[in-house]
Amino acid sequence: MASLRKAIVVLAIVAVPSASHLPGLPDPPGLLRAAPVVKGPEHGALVIVGGGRVGPEILTRFFDLAGGRDAALVVIPTANGAESYGDDWPGLKMFKDFGATHITVVHTNDRKVADSEMFVRPITTARAVWFPGGRQWRLVDSYLHTRTEREVERVLERGGVVGGSSAGASILASYMVRGARENNYVMMAPGYEEGFGLIKGVAIDQHMLTRNRQDDLEEVVAKHPDVLGIGLDESTAIVVRGQQFEIAGASKVAVHDGRNVESERQQRNGKKYFFMAPGERYDLTKLERIGRRPASEP
C-alpha cells in the first residue's frame, strides 16, 4: 500500500505543469515543444504565392501541374472587394498574357449562391482554380463550408492544382492569419482564424520581406504550437505536392515551427524561424529541409 501511495504522488507531480509552462507564458529554456502535424494534399498540388508580381517561373509550374495552358481555369476574385468582375477584369491579364485559353470567373458575396449547383458548375470541370489577393475575410464570408469550398477540394482530388496569391494564399491554410475585417495587421482575429485547410496544420503569411513581416508569425506559432508558420515574400511561391513543398520565384520563404533554429545568429537573436530560397525543398512530415528537386522530376 505504501508503494502504491508513493506511485500516485510521483504521477501527480509529473502531471502538474510548472508555472513557467502555463499557457500564454514563454517556454522555459530547453523545453521540447510538440511538433506541428502538417498534412499536404493527397492528390493534386497547391501553388501558394506571397503577393506581388507572379512571374513566369511560377505560372509555368502552375499550368504544368494543371495540364497545360489550355486547361480549364476558374478564377475566384472575391477577396478583391468589387461587386462584379467581367472578362476584362485587369486581374486576369497575367493569365491571358501567359497564354491561358480557357478562363472562367466565378464570384458571389451570397453564401446561398455559393452553395448552389449552378454557381459551382464551372469548378466541377476545372483543372485549376486561382484565388487572387484582397482581404481574406471576404473569402471566409462567401465560401467557407459551402459547396464552393467542397468543389475546390475536389479539383485537388482529381489531380488538379489550386493556387492563390496574398489573401488568396492565406485562405488556403487551415489556420488563417490577418483575417480581421477592420484591418490586415491583426494576426489572430476571432471568428476569422479558419481557412479552407487545403494544407492542414499551417498558417501562411504573405508580403513578408517587402512589408517587414518576417517576425509576425512568431506570435501565432507561440500561441498555437501545433501550427507550422510559413511566411512568403512577394513574387515567391511554395509548390506543395503531398508531404513536400518546393520554393519557386524571386525571393525567400521563412519557416516558423516554434521549436528550432538553424544558426548561432538566430539563437542570439531569439528567432525561431529560418529562411529558404528558390529551388530548396521542405519535408512537411519531418519538418526539415531536404535536397533540391532532381532535374528529371516534373
mmCIF file of N, CA, C and O in Angstrom, residues 161-254:
data_model
loop_
_atom_site.group_PDB
_atom_site.id
_atom_site.type_symbol
_atom_site.label_atom_id
_atom_site.label_comp_id
_atom_site.label_asym_id
_atom_site.label_seq_id
_atom_site.Cartn_x
_atom_site.Cartn_y
_atom_site.Cartn_z
ATOM 1 N N VAL A 161 -4.828 21.524 -59.751
ATOM 2 C CA VAL A 161 -3.989 22.432 -58.973
ATOM 3 C C VAL A 161 -4.838 23.602 -58.489
ATOM 4 O O VAL A 161 -5.709 24.095 -59.214
ATOM 5 N N VAL A 162 -4.609 24.008 -57.249
ATOM 6 C CA VAL A 162 -5.258 25.183 -56.671
ATOM 7 C C VAL A 162 -4.170 26.147 -56.249
ATOM 8 O O VAL A 162 -3.178 25.748 -55.605
ATOM 9 N N GLY A 163 -4.333 27.415 -56.613
ATOM 10 C CA GLY A 163 -3.337 28.412 -56.258
ATOM 11 C C GLY A 163 -3.983 29.685 -55.758
ATOM 12 O O GLY A 163 -5.190 29.876 -55.859
ATOM 13 N N GLY A 164 -3.154 30.536 -55.200
ATOM 14 C CA GLY A 164 -3.638 31.822 -54.730
ATOM 15 C C GLY A 164 -2.475 32.717 -54.380
ATOM 16 O O GLY A 164 -1.352 32.240 -54.152
ATOM 17 N N SER A 165 -2.743 34.021 -54.332
ATOM 18 C CA SER A 165 -1.704 34.992 -54.018
ATOM 19 C C SER A 165 -2.211 35.967 -52.979
ATOM 20 O O SER A 165 -3.384 36.370 -53.002
ATOM 21 N N SER A 166 -1.341 36.353 -52.040
ATOM 22 C CA SER A 166 -1.672 37.307 -50.991
ATOM 23 C C SER A 166 -2.830 36.769 -50.155
ATOM 24 O O SER A 166 -2.710 35.705 -49.558
ATOM 25 N N ALA A 167 -3.976 37.459 -50.097
ATOM 26 C CA ALA A 167 -5.121 36.927 -49.359
ATOM 27 C C ALA A 167 -5.504 35.539 -49.868
ATOM 28 O O ALA A 167 -5.917 34.670 -49.097
ATOM 29 N N GLY A 168 -5.352 35.335 -51.171
ATOM 30 C CA GLY A 168 -5.646 34.036 -51.764
ATOM 31 C C GLY A 168 -4.662 32.962 -51.384
ATOM 32 O O GLY A 168 -4.911 31.771 -51.617
ATOM 33 N N ALA A 169 -3.530 33.349 -50.783
ATOM 34 C CA ALA A 169 -2.588 32.381 -50.237
ATOM 35 C C ALA A 169 -2.974 32.000 -48.811
ATOM 36 O O ALA A 169 -3.052 30.820 -48.466
ATOM 37 N N SER A 170 -3.244 33.011 -47.982
ATOM 38 C CA SER A 170 -3.546 32.745 -46.569
ATOM 39 C C SER A 170 -4.806 31.912 -46.394
ATOM 40 O O SER A 170 -4.897 31.102 -45.469
ATOM 41 N N ILE A 171 -5.804 32.070 -47.270
ATOM 42 C CA ILE A 171 -7.063 31.338 -47.127
ATOM 43 C C ILE A 171 -6.886 29.848 -47.375
ATOM 44 O O ILE A 171 -7.686 29.033 -46.903
ATOM 45 N N LEU A 172 -5.831 29.439 -48.063
ATOM 46 C CA LEU A 172 -5.662 28.028 -48.397
ATOM 47 C C LEU A 172 -5.202 27.194 -47.209
ATOM 48 O O LEU A 172 -5.339 25.968 -47.217
ATOM 49 N N ALA A 173 -4.676 27.827 -46.168
ATOM 50 C CA ALA A 173 -4.183 27.117 -44.986
ATOM 51 C C ALA A 173 -5.331 26.786 -44.039
ATOM 52 O O ALA A 173 -6.421 27.344 -44.129
ATOM 53 N N SER A 174 -5.067 25.890 -43.092
ATOM 54 C CA SER A 174 -6.093 25.554 -42.101
ATOM 55 C C SER A 174 -6.230 26.658 -41.060
ATOM 56 O O SER A 174 -7.340 26.951 -40.600
ATOM 57 N N TYR A 175 -5.102 27.288 -40.663
ATOM 58 C CA TYR A 175 -5.173 28.432 -39.759
ATOM 59 C C TYR A 175 -4.944 29.698 -40.582
ATOM 60 O O TYR A 175 -3.907 29.832 -41.239
ATOM 61 N N MET A 176 -5.905 30.611 -40.545
ATOM 62 C CA MET A 176 -5.814 31.811 -41.385
ATOM 63 C C MET A 176 -5.374 33.019 -40.565
ATOM 64 O O MET A 176 -5.980 33.324 -39.534
ATOM 65 N N VAL A 177 -4.338 33.686 -41.026
ATOM 66 C CA VAL A 177 -3.860 34.899 -40.359
ATOM 67 C C VAL A 177 -4.403 36.142 -41.072
ATOM 68 O O VAL A 177 -4.879 36.081 -42.200
ATOM 69 N N ARG A 178 -4.343 37.276 -40.358
ATOM 70 C CA ARG A 178 -4.735 38.589 -40.899
ATOM 71 C C ARG A 178 -6.177 38.588 -41.421
ATOM 72 O O ARG A 178 -6.484 39.191 -42.444
ATOM 73 N N GLY A 179 -7.073 37.944 -40.691
ATOM 74 C CA GLY A 179 -8.446 37.841 -41.146
ATOM 75 C C GLY A 179 -9.381 38.915 -40.623
ATOM 76 O O GLY A 179 -10.562 38.922 -40.979
ATOM 77 N N ALA A 180 -8.884 39.820 -39.783
ATOM 78 C CA ALA A 180 -9.759 40.816 -39.178
ATOM 79 C C ALA A 180 -10.406 41.705 -40.248
ATOM 80 O O ALA A 180 -9.746 42.141 -41.188
ATOM 81 N N ARG A 181 -11.689 41.981 -40.074
ATOM 82 C CA ARG A 181 -12.389 42.834 -41.027
ATOM 83 C C ARG A 181 -11.885 44.275 -40.964
ATOM 84 O O ARG A 181 -11.853 44.982 -41.977
ATOM 85 N N GLU A 182 -11.481 44.736 -39.768
ATOM 86 C CA GLU A 182 -11.140 46.153 -39.614
ATOM 87 C C GLU A 182 -9.796 46.522 -40.233
ATOM 88 O O GLU A 182 -9.602 47.656 -40.687
ATOM 89 N N ASN A 183 -8.826 45.589 -40.232
ATOM 90 C CA ASN A 183 -7.534 45.878 -40.858
ATOM 91 C C ASN A 183 -6.795 44.568 -41.089
ATOM 92 O O ASN A 183 -7.249 43.498 -40.671
ATOM 93 N N ASN A 184 -5.646 44.656 -41.779
ATOM 94 C CA ASN A 184 -4.868 43.444 -42.060
ATOM 95 C C ASN A 184 -3.599 43.361 -41.210
ATOM 96 O O ASN A 184 -2.637 42.705 -41.602
ATOM 97 N N TYR A 185 -3.614 44.011 -40.042
ATOM 98 C CA TYR A 185 -2.467 43.961 -39.135
ATOM 99 C C TYR A 185 -2.663 42.942 -38.011
ATOM 100 O O TYR A 185 -1.692 42.468 -37.427
ATOM 101 N N VAL A 186 -3.909 42.632 -37.688
ATOM 102 C CA VAL A 186 -4.201 41.675 -36.625
ATOM 103 C C VAL A 186 -3.909 40.266 -37.141
ATOM 104 O O VAL A 186 -4.510 39.820 -38.125
ATOM 105 N N MET A 187 -2.991 39.574 -36.487
ATOM 106 C CA MET A 187 -2.619 38.245 -36.956
ATOM 107 C C MET A 187 -3.661 37.185 -36.612
ATOM 108 O O MET A 187 -3.895 36.263 -37.389
ATOM 109 N N MET A 188 -4.263 37.293 -35.436
ATOM 110 C CA MET A 188 -5.209 36.276 -34.968
ATOM 111 C C MET A 188 -6.533 36.957 -34.633
ATOM 112 O O MET A 188 -6.664 37.590 -33.593
ATOM 113 N N ALA A 189 -7.490 36.856 -35.539
ATOM 114 C CA ALA A 189 -8.765 37.557 -35.402
ATOM 115 C C ALA A 189 -9.867 36.558 -35.072
ATOM 116 O O ALA A 189 -10.234 35.732 -35.920
ATOM 117 N N PRO A 190 -10.424 36.591 -33.863
ATOM 118 C CA PRO A 190 -11.504 35.665 -33.501
ATOM 119 C C PRO A 190 -12.638 35.704 -34.514
ATOM 120 O O PRO A 190 -13.084 36.780 -34.929
ATOM 121 N N GLY A 191 -13.081 34.523 -34.928
ATOM 122 C CA GLY A 191 -14.122 34.421 -35.934
ATOM 123 C C GLY A 191 -13.594 34.348 -37.347
ATOM 124 O O GLY A 191 -14.320 33.961 -38.268
ATOM 125 N N TYR A 192 -12.333 34.716 -37.537
ATOM 126 C CA TYR A 192 -11.711 34.683 -38.859
ATOM 127 C C TYR A 192 -10.327 34.036 -38.776
ATOM 128 O O TYR A 192 -9.354 34.559 -39.300
ATOM 129 N N GLU A 193 -10.251 32.897 -38.119
ATOM 130 C CA GLU A 193 -8.990 32.168 -37.989
ATOM 131 C C GLU A 193 -8.995 30.848 -38.746
ATOM 132 O O GLU A 193 -7.981 30.162 -38.777
ATOM 133 N N GLU A 194 -10.104 30.483 -39.339
ATOM 134 C CA GLU A 194 -10.202 29.227 -40.063
ATOM 135 C C GLU A 194 -10.152 29.469 -41.561
ATOM 136 O O GLU A 194 -10.944 30.242 -42.108
ATOM 137 N N GLY A 195 -9.203 28.812 -42.223
ATOM 138 C CA GLY A 195 -9.126 28.873 -43.667
ATOM 139 C C GLY A 195 -9.712 27.622 -44.295
ATOM 140 O O GLY A 195 -10.359 26.808 -43.630
ATOM 141 N N PHE A 196 -9.458 27.443 -45.581
ATOM 142 C CA PHE A 196 -10.017 26.306 -46.309
ATOM 143 C C PHE A 196 -9.352 24.978 -45.939
ATOM 144 O O PHE A 196 -9.904 23.916 -46.206
ATOM 145 N N GLY A 197 -8.146 25.019 -45.385
ATOM 146 C CA GLY A 197 -7.500 23.787 -44.938
ATOM 147 C C GLY A 197 -7.055 22.873 -46.064
ATOM 148 O O GLY A 197 -6.974 21.654 -45.879
ATOM 149 N N LEU A 198 -6.728 23.432 -47.230
ATOM 150 C CA LEU A 198 -6.205 22.593 -48.300
ATOM 151 C C LEU A 198 -4.808 22.087 -47.961
ATOM 152 O O LEU A 198 -4.352 21.087 -48.520
ATOM 153 N N ILE A 199 -4.120 22.800 -47.089
ATOM 154 C CA ILE A 199 -2.922 22.288 -46.428
ATOM 155 C C ILE A 199 -3.172 22.476 -44.938
ATOM 156 O O ILE A 199 -3.455 23.583 -44.478
ATOM 157 N N LYS A 200 -3.114 21.393 -44.198
ATOM 158 C CA LYS A 200 -3.533 21.392 -42.796
ATOM 159 C C LYS A 200 -2.333 21.506 -41.864
ATOM 160 O O LYS A 200 -1.246 21.033 -42.164
ATOM 161 N N GLY A 201 -2.574 22.164 -40.704
ATOM 162 C CA GLY A 201 -1.517 22.307 -39.711
ATOM 163 C C GLY A 201 -0.563 23.443 -39.993
ATOM 164 O O GLY A 201 0.533 23.477 -39.444
ATOM 165 N N VAL A 202 -0.966 24.399 -40.844
ATOM 166 C CA VAL A 202 -0.090 25.517 -41.179
ATOM 167 C C VAL A 202 -0.849 26.833 -41.131
ATOM 168 O O VAL A 202 -2.080 26.884 -41.231
ATOM 169 N N ALA A 203 -0.083 27.919 -40.984
ATOM 170 C CA ALA A 203 -0.560 29.286 -41.183
ATOM 171 C C ALA A 203 0.349 29.920 -42.221
ATOM 172 O O ALA A 203 1.573 29.761 -42.156
ATOM 173 N N ILE A 204 -0.228 30.639 -43.184
ATOM 174 C CA ILE A 204 0.547 31.199 -44.286
ATOM 175 C C ILE A 204 0.403 32.716 -44.284
ATOM 176 O O ILE A 204 -0.703 33.245 -44.378
ATOM 177 N N ASP A 205 1.534 33.406 -44.176
ATOM 178 C CA ASP A 205 1.557 34.860 -44.264
ATOM 179 C C ASP A 205 2.175 35.254 -45.599
ATOM 180 O O ASP A 205 2.844 34.439 -46.248
ATOM 181 N N GLN A 206 1.977 36.537 -46.008
ATOM 182 C CA GLN A 206 2.417 36.967 -47.330
ATOM 183 C C GLN A 206 3.045 38.364 -47.254
ATOM 184 O O GLN A 206 3.038 38.998 -46.215
ATOM 185 N N HIS A 207 3.613 38.807 -48.399
ATOM 186 C CA HIS A 207 4.305 40.109 -48.479
ATOM 187 C C HIS A 207 5.388 40.207 -47.394
ATOM 188 O O HIS A 207 5.595 41.271 -46.816
ATOM 189 N N MET A 208 6.086 39.139 -47.121
ATOM 190 C CA MET A 208 6.879 39.008 -45.899
ATOM 191 C C MET A 208 7.986 40.051 -45.786
ATOM 192 O O MET A 208 7.928 40.933 -44.922
ATOM 193 N N LEU A 209 9.000 39.983 -46.628
ATOM 194 C CA LEU A 209 10.118 40.913 -46.525
ATOM 195 C C LEU A 209 9.748 42.288 -47.065
ATOM 196 O O LEU A 209 10.188 43.313 -46.531
ATOM 197 N N THR A 210 8.933 42.319 -48.103
ATOM 198 C CA THR A 210 8.534 43.594 -48.704
ATOM 199 C C THR A 210 7.872 44.508 -47.683
ATOM 200 O O THR A 210 8.077 45.723 -47.692
ATOM 201 N N ARG A 211 7.080 43.933 -46.778
ATOM 202 C CA ARG A 211 6.371 44.723 -45.765
ATOM 203 C C ARG A 211 6.933 44.503 -44.357
ATOM 204 O O ARG A 211 6.270 44.810 -43.366
ATOM 205 N N ASN A 212 8.138 43.949 -44.277
ATOM 206 C CA ASN A 212 8.825 43.751 -42.997
ATOM 207 C C ASN A 212 7.985 42.920 -42.028
ATOM 208 O O ASN A 212 7.875 43.224 -40.839
ATOM 209 N N ARG A 213 7.451 41.833 -42.519
ATOM 210 C CA ARG A 213 6.577 40.979 -41.722
ATOM 211 C C ARG A 213 7.256 39.696 -41.240
ATOM 212 O O ARG A 213 6.586 38.797 -40.727
ATOM 213 N N GLN A 214 8.555 39.572 -41.413
ATOM 214 C CA GLN A 214 9.204 38.287 -41.193
ATOM 215 C C GLN A 214 9.063 37.758 -39.762
ATOM 216 O O GLN A 214 9.147 36.546 -39.539
ATOM 217 N N ASP A 215 8.837 38.645 -38.777
ATOM 218 C CA ASP A 215 8.678 38.187 -37.396
ATOM 219 C C ASP A 215 7.226 37.936 -37.002
ATOM 220 O O ASP A 215 6.957 37.412 -35.918
ATOM 221 N N ASP A 216 6.281 38.296 -37.859
ATOM 222 C CA ASP A 216 4.886 38.359 -37.422
ATOM 223 C C ASP A 216 4.268 37.008 -37.101
ATOM 224 O O ASP A 216 3.333 36.929 -36.283
ATOM 225 N N LEU A 217 4.737 35.948 -37.727
ATOM 226 C CA LEU A 217 4.173 34.628 -37.447
ATOM 227 C C LEU A 217 4.635 34.050 -36.116
ATOM 228 O O LEU A 217 4.081 33.053 -35.644
ATOM 229 N N GLU A 218 5.632 34.675 -35.486
ATOM 230 C CA GLU A 218 6.140 34.143 -34.223
ATOM 231 C C GLU A 218 5.054 34.101 -33.150
ATOM 232 O O GLU A 218 4.959 33.146 -32.378
ATOM 233 N N GLU A 219 4.223 35.134 -33.077
ATOM 234 C CA GLU A 219 3.172 35.140 -32.064
ATOM 235 C C GLU A 219 2.122 34.068 -32.346
ATOM 236 O O GLU A 219 1.505 33.528 -31.426
ATOM 237 N N VAL A 220 1.925 33.742 -33.603
ATOM 238 C CA VAL A 220 0.940 32.721 -33.959
ATOM 239 C C VAL A 220 1.414 31.343 -33.529
ATOM 240 O O VAL A 220 0.681 30.589 -32.876
ATOM 241 N N VAL A 221 2.655 30.997 -33.872
ATOM 242 C CA VAL A 221 3.143 29.666 -33.512
ATOM 243 C C VAL A 221 3.409 29.561 -32.015
ATOM 244 O O VAL A 221 3.376 28.462 -31.450
ATOM 245 N N ALA A 222 3.657 30.692 -31.328
ATOM 246 C CA ALA A 222 3.807 30.650 -29.871
ATOM 247 C C ALA A 222 2.483 30.299 -29.211
ATOM 248 O O ALA A 222 2.437 29.523 -28.245
ATOM 249 N N LYS A 223 1.393 30.853 -29.721
ATOM 250 C CA LYS A 223 0.075 30.564 -29.149
ATOM 251 C C LYS A 223 -0.478 29.237 -29.637
ATOM 252 O O LYS A 223 -1.240 28.570 -28.937
ATOM 253 N N HIS A 224 -0.084 28.847 -30.859
ATOM 254 C CA HIS A 224 -0.603 27.612 -31.464
ATOM 255 C C HIS A 224 0.579 26.727 -31.866
ATOM 256 O O HIS A 224 0.977 26.699 -33.033
ATOM 257 N N PRO A 225 1.172 26.018 -30.915
ATOM 258 C CA PRO A 225 2.364 25.218 -31.216
ATOM 259 C C PRO A 225 2.108 24.054 -32.168
ATOM 260 O O PRO A 225 3.058 23.445 -32.667
ATOM 261 N N ASP A 226 0.835 23.766 -32.447
ATOM 262 C CA ASP A 226 0.509 22.718 -33.407
ATOM 263 C C ASP A 226 0.488 23.240 -34.837
ATOM 264 O O ASP A 226 0.170 22.495 -35.771
ATOM 265 N N VAL A 227 0.836 24.519 -35.021
ATOM 266 C CA VAL A 227 0.791 25.148 -36.340
ATOM 267 C C VAL A 227 2.208 25.455 -36.826
ATOM 268 O O VAL A 227 3.024 26.006 -36.085
ATOM 269 N N LEU A 228 2.486 25.108 -38.070
ATOM 270 C CA LEU A 228 3.725 25.489 -38.736
ATOM 271 C C LEU A 228 3.477 26.801 -39.470
ATOM 272 O O LEU A 228 2.537 26.919 -40.249
ATOM 273 N N GLY A 229 4.296 27.811 -39.201
ATOM 274 C CA GLY A 229 4.148 29.091 -39.872
ATOM 275 C C GLY A 229 5.009 29.164 -41.119
ATOM 276 O O GLY A 229 6.185 28.802 -41.090
ATOM 277 N N ILE A 230 4.425 29.623 -42.214
ATOM 278 C CA ILE A 230 5.154 29.776 -43.474
ATOM 279 C C ILE A 230 4.951 31.203 -43.962
ATOM 280 O O ILE A 230 3.828 31.606 -44.300
ATOM 281 N N GLY A 231 6.018 31.986 -43.975
ATOM 282 C CA GLY A 231 5.959 33.353 -44.459
ATOM 283 C C GLY A 231 6.511 33.431 -45.873
ATOM 284 O O GLY A 231 7.619 32.955 -46.130
ATOM 285 N N LEU A 232 5.749 34.024 -46.783
ATOM 286 C CA LEU A 232 6.142 34.106 -48.192
ATOM 287 C C LEU A 232 6.406 35.548 -48.576
ATOM 288 O O LEU A 232 5.568 36.427 -48.337
ATOM 289 N N ASP A 233 7.536 35.804 -49.201
ATOM 290 C CA ASP A 233 7.767 37.132 -49.722
ATOM 291 C C ASP A 233 7.043 37.288 -51.060
ATOM 292 O O ASP A 233 6.573 36.307 -51.657
ATOM 293 N N GLU A 234 6.957 38.537 -51.543
ATOM 294 C CA GLU A 234 6.307 38.777 -52.822
ATOM 295 C C GLU A 234 7.054 38.090 -53.967
ATOM 296 O O GLU A 234 8.272 37.883 -53.905
ATOM 297 N N SER A 235 6.302 37.745 -55.000
ATOM 298 C CA SER A 235 6.848 37.094 -56.204
ATOM 299 C C SER A 235 7.532 35.773 -55.877
ATOM 300 O O SER A 235 8.441 35.343 -56.589
ATOM 301 N N THR A 236 7.085 35.130 -54.801
ATOM 302 C CA THR A 236 7.687 33.883 -54.341
ATOM 303 C C THR A 236 6.573 32.914 -53.954
ATOM 304 O O THR A 236 5.578 33.325 -53.345
ATOM 305 N N ALA A 237 6.743 31.642 -54.305
ATOM 306 C CA ALA A 237 5.697 30.646 -54.070
ATOM 307 C C ALA A 237 6.267 29.398 -53.430
ATOM 308 O O ALA A 237 7.460 29.095 -53.564
ATOM 309 N N ILE A 238 5.384 28.680 -52.728
ATOM 310 C CA ILE A 238 5.666 27.288 -52.412
ATOM 311 C C ILE A 238 4.756 26.429 -53.280
ATOM 312 O O ILE A 238 3.569 26.725 -53.444
ATOM 313 N N VAL A 239 5.343 25.397 -53.874
ATOM 314 C CA VAL A 239 4.596 24.431 -54.673
ATOM 315 C C VAL A 239 4.488 23.170 -53.823
ATOM 316 O O VAL A 239 5.485 22.500 -53.560
ATOM 317 N N VAL A 240 3.273 22.883 -53.365
ATOM 318 C CA VAL A 240 3.046 21.805 -52.401
ATOM 319 C C VAL A 240 2.499 20.599 -53.126
ATOM 320 O O VAL A 240 1.448 20.660 -53.783
ATOM 321 N N ARG A 241 3.206 19.480 -52.995
ATOM 322 C CA ARG A 241 2.758 18.209 -53.563
ATOM 323 C C ARG A 241 2.955 17.143 -52.499
ATOM 324 O O ARG A 241 4.084 16.843 -52.112
ATOM 325 N N GLY A 242 1.856 16.574 -52.013
ATOM 326 C CA GLY A 242 1.959 15.589 -50.946
ATOM 327 C C GLY A 242 2.578 16.206 -49.705
ATOM 328 O O GLY A 242 2.163 17.263 -49.243
ATOM 329 N N GLN A 243 3.602 15.559 -49.190
ATOM 330 C CA GLN A 243 4.227 15.998 -47.945
ATOM 331 C C GLN A 243 5.539 16.763 -48.177
ATOM 332 O O GLN A 243 6.430 16.732 -47.329
ATOM 333 N N GLN A 244 5.623 17.449 -49.309
ATOM 334 C CA GLN A 244 6.788 18.281 -49.580
ATOM 335 C C GLN A 244 6.344 19.594 -50.213
ATOM 336 O O GLN A 244 5.301 19.658 -50.848
ATOM 337 N N PHE A 245 7.150 20.621 -50.023
ATOM 338 C CA PHE A 245 6.979 21.793 -50.873
ATOM 339 C C PHE A 245 8.333 22.238 -51.393
ATOM 340 O O PHE A 245 9.378 21.990 -50.789
ATOM 341 N N GLU A 246 8.282 22.895 -52.558
ATOM 342 C CA GLU A 246 9.467 23.471 -53.186
ATOM 343 C C GLU A 246 9.230 24.959 -53.377
ATOM 344 O O GLU A 246 8.104 25.387 -53.633
ATOM 345 N N ILE A 247 10.281 25.737 -53.249
ATOM 346 C CA ILE A 247 10.166 27.183 -53.390
ATOM 347 C C ILE A 247 10.469 27.580 -54.832
ATOM 348 O O ILE A 247 11.455 27.123 -55.425
ATOM 349 N N ALA A 248 9.609 28.427 -55.377
ATOM 350 C CA ALA A 248 9.799 28.947 -56.733
ATOM 351 C C ALA A 248 9.630 30.457 -56.695
ATOM 352 O O ALA A 248 8.933 31.000 -55.841
ATOM 353 N N GLY A 249 10.290 31.138 -57.614
ATOM 354 C CA GLY A 249 10.110 32.584 -57.692
ATOM 355 C C GLY A 249 11.368 33.366 -57.432
ATOM 356 O O GLY A 249 12.477 32.897 -57.696
ATOM 357 N N ALA A 250 11.206 34.574 -56.871
ATOM 358 C CA ALA A 250 12.282 35.550 -56.861
ATOM 359 C C ALA A 250 12.918 35.810 -55.513
ATOM 360 O O ALA A 250 14.006 36.383 -55.445
ATOM 361 N N SER A 251 12.279 35.412 -54.401
ATOM 362 C CA SER A 251 12.782 35.852 -53.098
ATOM 363 C C SER A 251 12.823 34.691 -52.108
ATOM 364 O O SER A 251 13.198 33.580 -52.485
ATOM 365 N N LYS A 252 12.393 34.919 -50.868
ATOM 366 C CA LYS A 252 12.594 33.943 -49.799
ATOM 367 C C LYS A 252 11.294 33.545 -49.121
ATOM 368 O O LYS A 252 10.281 34.230 -49.208
ATOM 369 N N VAL A 253 11.395 32.424 -48.423
ATOM 370 C CA VAL A 253 10.327 31.902 -47.575
ATOM 371 C C VAL A 253 10.898 31.721 -46.176
ATOM 372 O O VAL A 253 12.057 31.314 -46.022
ATOM 373 N N ALA A 254 10.118 32.057 -45.146
ATOM 374 C CA ALA A 254 10.526 31.815 -43.766
ATOM 375 C C ALA A 254 9.669 30.702 -43.174
ATOM 376 O O ALA A 254 8.450 30.691 -43.338
#
